[in-house]
Amino acid sequence: MSSSHDEYSSDEESFDEKTKSQVILGFVDAPIVTNSEDPEENEEPTIEDTFIGGQPIWLHPDSKPSEKSLTCDVCQQKLALYLQAFAPMQGKLYDRVIYLFGCKNTKTCSNKKGSVKVIRGIIRDKETVDRIKQENQDALNKEMDAKLKLEKKKQLNEELTKDLFKKKDTANPFGGSSNPFASPFGSNPFDKKSQEEKKPEEKKQPSYSEVAAKNAPKPKPVKKLDVELPEYNGYFVYTDNERFKKQVNDPELDKYKHLIENADNDDFDDTVGSSTTDSALNPQTSKISSMLEDKYFENFSNTVKHNPGQVLRYYLGGKPILYNGKDEVAKKFLTNPPNIPRPAYNPSSERQFELQLMPKAIMDLEDATEISDILNGMSWGTIIVCTDVEDYIPEENFDENQVGYIEEWCGVQWEESV
Ligand SMILES: [Zn+2]
C-alpha cells in the first residue's frame, strides 16, 4: 500500500507536508495598475492588501506619517516604498500596517544608516473597531457551528459503526493499517482549516467578484496623495505557509562547495598547488568561496532554494534568516536573547522580529533588464523588521481620524562590496 502513499504525495508538487514551517511567505502576484485610461482596468490596492513598490496606501487618506519618516537621512530626498504589509494583530480591535521605505539614490546612500526606514501604522476609528468586533463575533459563531456539526457527525459515526459490528462481527473492512485513505502523517483536514483561520495577515488575490465590486460605491474611497513619493514597480503579494521540498539539488552550489573543499585541503597539503592557481586565475572564485564560508549565507540560500519566488518572510516573534553572520545586524541576532534595540517611545517594552524583505523583491521592484541597472540598483541581501512587542503607539501620535504612525527598527544586511 506504500505506492498509494507515493501517489498522494505527488499531488503536493514534491513538497514535504511534514516540514511545513510557521513562516508565512509572500510571493509576487499581479501588477498594481493605477493610471489606466480605462478605469475598469485599474488594480489599486487597499490597506488590506500586501504589496511591494508603487505608492503607499495610508490608513486614512488625510492621515500621513511625519515628513521626516519619509525622508532619507543621507541625501534628504523622499523615500520610495519597498513593501506595504497588512498585518493585523489577533485579538486587537484595530487595523495595522507595516510600511518599509528605501532611498532610490543607491549610489550615494547604499550601505548608509537612515536610507531605509520602517513605519508601523494603526487605525482604531469607530468604524474599524465595530467591523472587527463583528468579524470576531462571526468567526465565533462559525466555530460554534462547526463544533456542533462535528458533534453530530461523531454521534452519527458511532451509530453507523454500531450497526456495522452488529451485522458483521468478523472483520472491519475499514480498519487495519492498510487503509489507503489514511493520511501518512496523521493530519486531519480540520487541522488545516483551523490553521488557515488563524492567519489574519493572509490576503488572497482578489476574486472576480471582489474586483467587480470595486465599481459599486465604497464606504471609504482611497484618495490619491497630493505629493507622490518616488516609486518602484508595484506588485500585489499573496501569501502561503513556507513548505520545504523533499529534495533540492543545486548543481551550482555543489560546484562551489567542491571549490571550498579544495581550498581547505590546500591549507594542509602543500603538494597540491593547482587549486591555488585556479583561484588566482579566477578572482570570482575566491569571492564566492569567502561568501560560502559564511554558514549563515549558506543557510540563507538553502532556505530560499525551497521557495525561490519569496519576496517576504513573515514570522512574528520568530527568527529571521541572516544573509551573513558577520555584520552589525547579524550580531544583534546571534546573541541569546537577541539584542534588538528597545523602542525609545516605550522604554519598558522590547522589540521582536516580525518580517524580512528578501532579495527576489529587488528584481521585481527594479525590473532590471540591463547589467548597468543591476550594478546601479539596490544592493542589500535582506532587510529585517522588528516591532514593539506591546504594539504601542503614544497617544499624541494619533490624529482626529484615530490613525497613529511610529518608526520602528529595521536592520539592513548589505551586499558585501566588491
Ligand atoms: Zn538618500
Short mmCIF file of C-alpha atoms and ligand atoms in Angstrom, two decimals:
data_model
loop_
_atom_site.label_atom_id
_atom_site.label_comp_id
_atom_site.label_asym_id
_atom_site.label_seq_id
_atom_site.Cartn_x
_atom_site.Cartn_y
_atom_site.Cartn_z
CA MET A 1 0.00 0.00 0.00
CA SER A 2 3.01 2.27 0.13
CA SER A 3 2.64 3.01 -3.56
CA SER A 4 -0.69 4.72 -2.96
CA HIS A 5 1.01 7.00 -0.43
CA ASP A 6 3.52 7.99 -3.06
CA GLU A 7 0.74 8.83 -5.46
CA TYR A 8 -0.87 11.11 -2.90
CA SER A 9 2.43 12.85 -2.25
CA SER A 10 2.98 13.62 -5.90
CA ASP A 11 -0.11 15.85 -5.79
CA GLU A 12 1.84 18.09 -3.47
CA GLU A 13 4.46 19.06 -6.06
CA SER A 14 7.13 17.19 -4.11
CA PHE A 15 6.69 19.41 -1.05
CA ASP A 16 7.11 17.59 2.22
CA GLU A 17 3.99 18.15 4.32
CA LYS A 18 5.84 17.12 7.47
CA THR A 19 8.11 20.12 7.25
CA LYS A 20 5.54 22.88 6.86
CA SER A 21 7.02 25.78 8.86
CA GLN A 22 5.35 28.54 10.83
CA VAL A 23 6.78 31.13 8.49
CA ILE A 24 4.40 32.81 6.06
CA LEU A 25 5.96 33.63 2.72
CA GLY A 26 4.95 36.37 0.30
CA PHE A 27 5.11 35.90 -3.47
CA VAL A 28 4.63 38.42 -6.24
CA ASP A 29 1.20 38.42 -7.86
CA ALA A 30 -0.49 40.72 -10.40
CA PRO A 31 0.98 44.17 -11.07
CA ILE A 32 -0.61 47.23 -9.49
CA VAL A 33 -2.33 49.37 -12.14
CA THR A 34 -3.41 52.87 -11.11
CA ASN A 35 -3.36 55.03 -14.23
CA SER A 36 -5.07 53.03 -16.95
CA GLU A 37 -7.17 55.03 -19.42
CA ASP A 38 -9.96 52.58 -18.82
CA PRO A 39 -10.69 52.91 -15.08
CA GLU A 40 -12.07 49.38 -15.07
CA GLU A 41 -8.60 48.08 -15.82
CA ASN A 42 -7.12 49.66 -12.70
CA GLU A 43 -5.96 47.31 -9.97
CA GLU A 44 -5.45 49.52 -6.94
CA PRO A 45 -4.55 48.17 -3.51
CA THR A 46 -6.43 48.93 -0.30
CA ILE A 47 -5.00 48.92 3.22
CA GLU A 48 -6.00 45.27 3.48
CA ASP A 49 -3.55 44.33 0.73
CA THR A 50 0.11 43.43 0.97
CA PHE A 51 2.22 44.67 -1.93
CA ILE A 52 5.71 45.75 -2.97
CA GLY A 53 6.50 49.02 -4.75
CA GLY A 54 4.07 51.63 -6.01
CA GLN A 55 2.69 54.32 -3.71
CA PRO A 56 1.79 53.64 -0.08
CA ILE A 57 -1.88 53.50 0.87
CA TRP A 58 -2.26 55.40 4.14
CA LEU A 59 -4.66 54.22 6.83
CA HIS A 60 -6.80 57.29 6.14
CA PRO A 61 -6.34 59.47 3.02
CA ASP A 62 -5.81 62.54 5.24
CA SER A 63 -3.53 60.82 7.75
CA LYS A 64 0.12 60.53 6.73
CA PRO A 65 3.26 59.86 8.72
CA SER A 66 5.66 62.69 9.50
CA GLU A 67 7.70 64.14 6.64
CA LYS A 68 10.92 63.11 8.42
CA SER A 69 9.95 59.42 8.49
CA LEU A 70 9.62 59.55 4.69
CA THR A 71 12.92 61.35 4.03
CA CYS A 72 16.39 59.84 3.56
CA ASP A 73 18.75 60.93 6.35
CA VAL A 74 21.72 60.83 3.96
CA CYS A 75 20.59 62.78 0.85
CA GLN A 76 17.35 64.35 2.18
CA GLN A 77 15.35 63.03 -0.81
CA LYS A 78 11.93 61.41 -0.33
CA LEU A 79 11.99 57.64 0.16
CA ALA A 80 10.28 55.09 -2.11
CA LEU A 81 8.02 52.30 -0.87
CA TYR A 82 9.59 48.83 -0.80
CA LEU A 83 6.78 46.99 0.95
CA GLN A 84 3.38 47.63 2.48
CA ALA A 85 2.16 44.70 4.59
CA PHE A 86 -1.32 44.36 6.06
CA ALA A 87 -0.51 42.81 9.44
CA PRO A 88 -3.45 42.91 11.88
CA MET A 89 -2.85 41.55 15.39
CA GLN A 90 -5.03 38.78 16.67
CA GLY A 91 -7.27 39.98 19.49
CA LYS A 92 -6.71 43.70 18.79
CA LEU A 93 -9.57 45.95 17.77
CA TYR A 94 -7.67 47.94 15.18
CA ASP A 95 -6.16 47.58 11.73
CA ARG A 96 -2.40 47.59 11.39
CA VAL A 97 0.02 48.10 8.51
CA ILE A 98 3.83 47.89 8.19
CA TYR A 99 5.44 50.25 5.64
CA LEU A 100 9.04 49.75 4.53
CA PHE A 101 10.82 52.50 2.57
CA GLY A 102 14.24 52.97 0.96
CA CYS A 103 16.17 55.70 -0.82
CA LYS A 104 16.40 55.46 -4.62
CA ASN A 105 19.78 57.25 -4.66
CA THR A 106 21.62 53.96 -4.36
CA LYS A 107 24.95 55.46 -5.49
CA THR A 108 25.14 57.89 -2.58
CA CYS A 109 23.00 56.18 0.05
CA SER A 110 23.50 52.39 -0.13
CA ASN A 111 25.28 50.99 2.92
CA LYS A 112 24.36 54.09 4.94
CA LYS A 113 22.25 54.44 8.05
CA GLY A 114 18.96 56.29 7.58
CA SER A 115 18.47 55.38 3.91
CA VAL A 116 15.98 52.61 4.80
CA LYS A 117 13.11 53.20 7.25
CA VAL A 118 10.12 51.28 8.55
CA ILE A 119 6.84 52.69 9.85
CA ARG A 120 4.13 50.89 11.81
CA GLY A 121 0.64 52.33 11.48
CA ILE A 122 -2.63 51.71 13.34
CA ILE A 123 -6.21 52.82 12.69
CA ARG A 124 -8.66 52.45 15.58
CA ASP A 125 -11.62 54.62 14.47
CA LYS A 126 -15.14 53.53 15.46
CA GLU A 127 -15.87 52.05 12.03
CA THR A 128 -12.80 49.77 12.20
CA VAL A 129 -13.45 48.75 15.82
CA ASP A 130 -17.09 47.91 15.07
CA ARG A 131 -16.15 45.96 11.95
CA ILE A 132 -13.52 43.84 13.74
CA LYS A 133 -15.93 43.19 16.65
CA GLN A 134 -18.47 41.93 14.10
CA GLU A 135 -15.84 39.80 12.34
CA ASN A 136 -14.79 38.28 15.67
CA GLN A 137 -18.42 37.51 16.51
CA ASP A 138 -18.96 35.92 13.08
CA ALA A 139 -15.83 33.80 13.49
CA LEU A 140 -17.01 32.69 16.94
CA ASN A 141 -20.43 31.75 15.58
CA LYS A 142 -18.81 29.82 12.75
CA GLU A 143 -16.60 27.97 15.21
CA MET A 144 -19.61 27.07 17.40
CA ASP A 145 -21.43 25.91 14.29
CA ALA A 146 -18.51 23.73 13.23
CA LYS A 147 -18.28 22.24 16.73
CA LEU A 148 -21.98 21.38 16.70
CA LYS A 149 -21.67 19.77 13.27
CA LEU A 150 -18.63 17.80 14.39
CA GLU A 151 -20.52 16.58 17.46
CA LYS A 152 -23.44 15.48 15.30
CA LYS A 153 -21.10 13.74 12.87
CA LYS A 154 -19.41 11.92 15.75
CA GLN A 155 -22.79 10.72 17.02
CA LEU A 156 -23.73 9.60 13.53
CA ASN A 157 -20.42 7.75 13.13
CA GLU A 158 -20.96 5.97 16.42
CA GLU A 159 -24.40 4.89 15.28
CA LEU A 160 -23.02 3.65 11.96
CA THR A 161 -20.15 1.64 13.46
CA LYS A 162 -22.57 0.11 15.96
CA ASP A 163 -24.66 -1.14 13.01
CA LEU A 164 -21.58 -2.37 11.21
CA PHE A 165 -20.47 -4.51 14.08
CA LYS A 166 -23.97 -5.82 14.58
CA LYS A 167 -24.20 -7.09 11.01
CA LYS A 168 -20.63 -8.26 10.56
CA ASP A 169 -18.79 -9.44 13.60
CA THR A 170 -15.85 -10.87 11.70
CA ALA A 171 -13.68 -8.21 10.06
CA ASN A 172 -13.95 -4.48 9.84
CA PRO A 173 -13.18 -3.63 6.20
CA PHE A 174 -12.13 -0.08 7.05
CA GLY A 175 -9.86 -0.96 9.92
CA GLY A 176 -6.27 -2.06 9.91
CA SER A 177 -3.06 -0.45 8.80
CA SER A 178 -3.71 -0.98 5.10
CA ASN A 179 -6.29 1.79 4.84
CA PRO A 180 -5.27 3.64 1.67
CA PHE A 181 -7.16 6.76 2.70
CA ALA A 182 -5.32 7.21 5.96
CA SER A 183 -3.08 10.24 5.85
CA PRO A 184 0.58 9.22 6.08
CA PHE A 185 1.30 11.97 8.60
CA GLY A 186 -1.78 11.60 10.74
CA SER A 187 -3.05 15.07 9.99
CA ASN A 188 -6.74 15.69 9.62
CA PRO A 189 -8.45 18.23 7.39
CA PHE A 190 -9.72 20.24 10.37
CA ASP A 191 -6.16 20.98 11.45
CA LYS A 192 -5.53 22.70 8.17
CA LYS A 193 -8.77 24.61 8.39
CA SER A 194 -8.10 25.95 11.84
CA GLN A 195 -4.58 26.94 10.84
CA GLU A 196 -5.86 28.90 7.93
CA GLU A 197 -8.34 30.72 10.11
CA LYS A 198 -5.54 31.71 12.46
CA LYS A 199 -3.80 33.66 9.73
CA PRO A 200 -5.29 37.13 9.70
CA GLU A 201 -2.46 38.52 7.59
CA GLU A 202 -3.24 36.22 4.75
CA LYS A 203 -4.79 38.14 1.90
CA LYS A 204 -5.73 36.26 -1.19
CA GLN A 205 -5.62 37.62 -4.67
CA PRO A 206 -8.93 39.43 -5.17
CA SER A 207 -11.54 37.23 -6.79
CA TYR A 208 -13.50 38.31 -9.83
CA SER A 209 -16.49 39.30 -7.73
CA GLU A 210 -14.27 41.40 -5.45
CA VAL A 211 -12.79 43.17 -8.41
CA ALA A 212 -16.23 43.70 -9.90
CA ALA A 213 -17.48 45.03 -6.59
CA LYS A 214 -14.98 47.86 -6.90
CA ASN A 215 -17.37 49.54 -9.30
CA ALA A 216 -20.00 49.68 -6.57
CA PRO A 217 -19.87 52.68 -4.20
CA LYS A 218 -17.29 52.11 -1.49
CA PRO A 219 -17.73 53.15 2.12
CA LYS A 220 -14.25 54.68 2.28
CA PRO A 221 -12.69 55.65 -1.06
CA VAL A 222 -8.89 55.73 -1.12
CA LYS A 223 -7.89 59.25 -2.13
CA LYS A 224 -4.72 59.84 -4.12
CA LEU A 225 -1.84 61.52 -2.32
CA ASP A 226 -1.23 65.18 -3.10
CA VAL A 227 2.52 64.73 -3.24
CA GLU A 228 3.62 61.39 -4.56
CA LEU A 229 6.79 59.68 -3.44
CA PRO A 230 9.33 58.35 -5.92
CA GLU A 231 8.33 54.79 -6.68
CA TYR A 232 9.38 51.34 -7.85
CA ASN A 233 7.27 48.91 -9.89
CA GLY A 234 4.25 47.81 -7.87
CA TYR A 235 3.01 44.25 -7.44
CA PHE A 236 0.40 42.66 -5.22
CA VAL A 237 1.77 39.99 -2.90
CA TYR A 238 -0.04 36.77 -1.98
CA THR A 239 0.96 34.66 0.99
CA ASP A 240 1.33 30.97 1.78
CA ASN A 241 2.88 28.84 4.50
CA GLU A 242 6.52 28.02 3.95
CA ARG A 243 6.94 24.41 2.85
CA PHE A 244 10.16 22.55 2.13
CA LYS A 245 10.77 20.45 -0.93
CA LYS A 246 11.78 16.88 -0.26
CA GLN A 247 14.95 17.13 -2.24
CA VAL A 248 16.66 20.09 -3.77
CA ASN A 249 19.85 19.66 -5.70
CA ASP A 250 21.58 22.76 -6.88
CA PRO A 251 24.49 21.76 -9.11
CA GLU A 252 25.84 25.33 -8.93
CA LEU A 253 26.07 25.25 -5.15
CA ASP A 254 27.57 21.78 -5.21
CA LYS A 255 30.24 23.09 -7.55
CA TYR A 256 31.15 25.92 -5.17
CA LYS A 257 31.18 23.56 -2.21
CA HIS A 258 33.73 21.48 -4.07
CA LEU A 259 35.88 24.59 -4.60
CA ILE A 260 35.81 25.36 -0.89
CA GLU A 261 36.79 21.83 -0.03
CA ASN A 262 39.76 22.10 -2.40
CA ALA A 263 40.79 25.40 -0.86
CA ASP A 264 40.62 23.89 2.61
CA ASN A 265 42.80 21.00 1.57
CA ASP A 266 45.45 23.41 0.34
CA ASP A 267 45.97 24.61 3.89
CA PHE A 268 47.06 21.16 4.95
CA ASP A 269 48.64 19.71 1.84
CA ASP A 270 51.40 21.74 0.26
CA THR A 271 52.00 19.26 -2.51
CA VAL A 272 48.68 20.16 -4.16
CA GLY A 273 49.10 23.60 -5.64
CA SER A 274 46.77 23.54 -8.61
CA SER A 275 43.67 24.85 -6.77
CA THR A 276 45.52 27.94 -5.59
CA THR A 277 46.43 28.70 -9.17
CA ASP A 278 42.77 28.25 -10.13
CA SER A 279 41.51 30.87 -7.70
CA ALA A 280 44.28 33.25 -8.72
CA LEU A 281 43.20 32.93 -12.34
CA ASN A 282 39.58 33.46 -11.39
CA PRO A 283 39.06 36.25 -8.82
CA GLN A 284 35.32 35.46 -8.73
CA THR A 285 36.07 32.06 -7.24
CA SER A 286 37.75 33.38 -4.12
CA LYS A 287 34.94 35.88 -3.57
CA ILE A 288 32.24 33.23 -3.86
CA SER A 289 34.27 30.92 -1.63
CA SER A 290 34.58 33.56 1.06
CA MET A 291 30.80 34.14 0.95
CA LEU A 292 30.09 30.45 1.17
CA GLU A 293 32.41 30.05 4.13
CA ASP A 294 29.76 32.02 5.95
CA LYS A 295 27.40 29.29 7.14
CA TYR A 296 24.63 31.84 7.61
CA PHE A 297 24.69 32.74 3.95
CA GLU A 298 24.67 29.07 3.12
CA ASN A 299 21.64 28.56 5.35
CA PHE A 300 20.01 31.59 3.74
CA SER A 301 20.42 30.28 0.20
CA ASN A 302 19.47 26.74 1.20
CA THR A 303 16.23 28.01 2.76
CA VAL A 304 15.38 30.19 -0.22
CA LYS A 305 16.00 27.31 -2.65
CA HIS A 306 12.84 25.60 -1.43
CA ASN A 307 10.71 28.61 -2.43
CA PRO A 308 12.79 30.75 -4.79
CA GLY A 309 9.94 33.19 -5.51
CA GLN A 310 9.72 34.50 -1.95
CA VAL A 311 9.93 38.28 -1.61
CA LEU A 312 8.78 38.36 2.02
CA ARG A 313 9.08 36.22 5.15
CA TYR A 314 6.61 36.88 7.98
CA TYR A 315 7.09 35.25 11.39
CA LEU A 316 6.00 37.45 14.30
CA GLY A 317 8.10 36.60 17.36
CA GLY A 318 10.18 34.13 15.36
CA LYS A 319 13.67 34.34 13.93
CA PRO A 320 14.88 35.95 10.70
CA ILE A 321 17.25 34.12 8.39
CA LEU A 322 20.54 36.01 8.18
CA TYR A 323 22.17 36.95 4.89
CA ASN A 324 25.56 36.87 6.60
CA GLY A 325 26.83 36.14 10.09
CA LYS A 326 29.37 38.92 10.30
CA ASP A 327 27.81 42.39 10.16
CA GLU A 328 26.31 44.60 12.88
CA VAL A 329 22.79 43.35 12.16
CA ALA A 330 23.83 39.71 12.50
CA LYS A 331 25.50 40.43 15.84
CA LYS A 332 22.15 41.56 17.25
CA PHE A 333 20.52 38.23 16.42
CA LEU A 334 23.43 35.93 17.26
CA THR A 335 23.26 36.63 21.00
CA ASN A 336 20.81 34.80 23.22
CA PRO A 337 18.41 36.51 23.78
CA PRO A 338 18.71 38.69 20.64
CA ASN A 339 19.91 42.23 21.24
CA ILE A 340 17.29 44.14 19.22
CA PRO A 341 17.13 47.88 20.09
CA ARG A 342 14.28 48.65 22.50
CA PRO A 343 11.54 51.08 21.38
CA ALA A 344 12.53 54.53 22.69
CA TYR A 345 8.85 55.58 22.70
CA ASN A 346 8.01 52.64 25.02
CA PRO A 347 11.21 52.05 27.04
CA SER A 348 9.83 49.35 29.34
CA SER A 349 8.93 47.19 26.35
CA GLU A 350 11.09 45.39 23.80
CA ARG A 351 11.05 44.59 20.11
CA GLN A 352 10.59 41.27 18.36
CA PHE A 353 11.22 40.09 14.80
CA GLU A 354 8.20 40.50 12.56
CA LEU A 355 9.18 40.27 8.87
CA GLN A 356 12.03 40.47 6.41
CA LEU A 357 12.21 41.56 2.78
CA MET A 358 14.00 39.08 0.53
CA PRO A 359 16.39 39.84 -2.38
CA LYS A 360 13.99 38.48 -5.04
CA ALA A 361 11.99 41.67 -4.37
CA ILE A 362 14.81 43.73 -5.89
CA MET A 363 14.30 42.06 -9.27
CA ASP A 364 10.57 42.79 -9.18
CA LEU A 365 10.86 46.33 -7.83
CA GLU A 366 13.57 47.41 -10.28
CA ASP A 367 12.59 45.29 -13.25
CA ALA A 368 16.26 45.46 -14.16
CA THR A 369 16.97 44.39 -17.73
CA GLU A 370 20.45 45.81 -18.29
CA ILE A 371 23.61 44.84 -16.44
CA SER A 372 24.10 48.54 -15.65
CA ASP A 373 20.64 48.63 -14.00
CA ILE A 374 21.67 45.78 -11.75
CA LEU A 375 25.03 47.33 -10.87
CA ASN A 376 23.47 50.71 -10.07
CA GLY A 377 20.47 49.24 -8.30
CA MET A 378 19.69 48.24 -4.74
CA SER A 379 22.42 46.22 -3.07
CA TRP A 380 21.01 44.67 0.07
CA GLY A 381 20.69 40.98 0.85
CA THR A 382 17.81 41.25 3.29
CA ILE A 383 16.02 43.87 5.40
CA ILE A 384 14.90 42.69 8.85
CA VAL A 385 11.97 44.48 10.51
CA CYS A 386 11.38 44.33 14.28
CA THR A 387 8.40 45.85 16.08
CA ASP A 388 7.27 46.64 19.62
CA VAL A 389 6.04 43.52 21.43
CA GLU A 390 3.26 45.62 23.02
CA ASP A 391 2.37 47.21 19.68
CA TYR A 392 2.21 50.54 21.49
CA ILE A 393 1.90 53.94 19.79
CA PRO A 394 1.97 57.07 22.01
CA GLU A 395 -1.41 58.84 22.32
CA GLU A 396 -0.03 62.11 20.92
CA ASN A 397 0.76 60.32 17.64
CA PHE A 398 -2.94 59.69 16.94
CA ASP A 399 -4.84 62.25 14.87
CA GLU A 400 -8.54 63.13 14.53
CA ASN A 401 -9.02 60.07 12.27
CA GLN A 402 -7.69 57.81 15.05
CA VAL A 403 -4.65 56.98 12.93
CA GLY A 404 -1.20 56.79 14.50
CA TYR A 405 2.22 56.06 13.00
CA ILE A 406 5.56 55.30 14.62
CA GLU A 407 9.03 54.49 13.23
CA GLU A 408 10.21 51.00 14.07
CA TRP A 409 13.63 49.35 13.88
CA CYS A 410 14.95 47.72 10.73
CA GLY A 411 18.34 46.18 10.07
CA VAL A 412 19.74 46.10 6.53
CA GLN A 413 22.23 43.38 5.63
CA TRP A 414 24.01 44.96 2.70
CA GLU A 415 25.56 43.02 -0.13
CA GLU A 416 29.31 42.81 0.51
CA SER A 417 31.14 45.42 -1.55
CA VAL A 418 33.43 44.01 -4.20
ZN ZN B 1 19.28 59.02 0.13
#
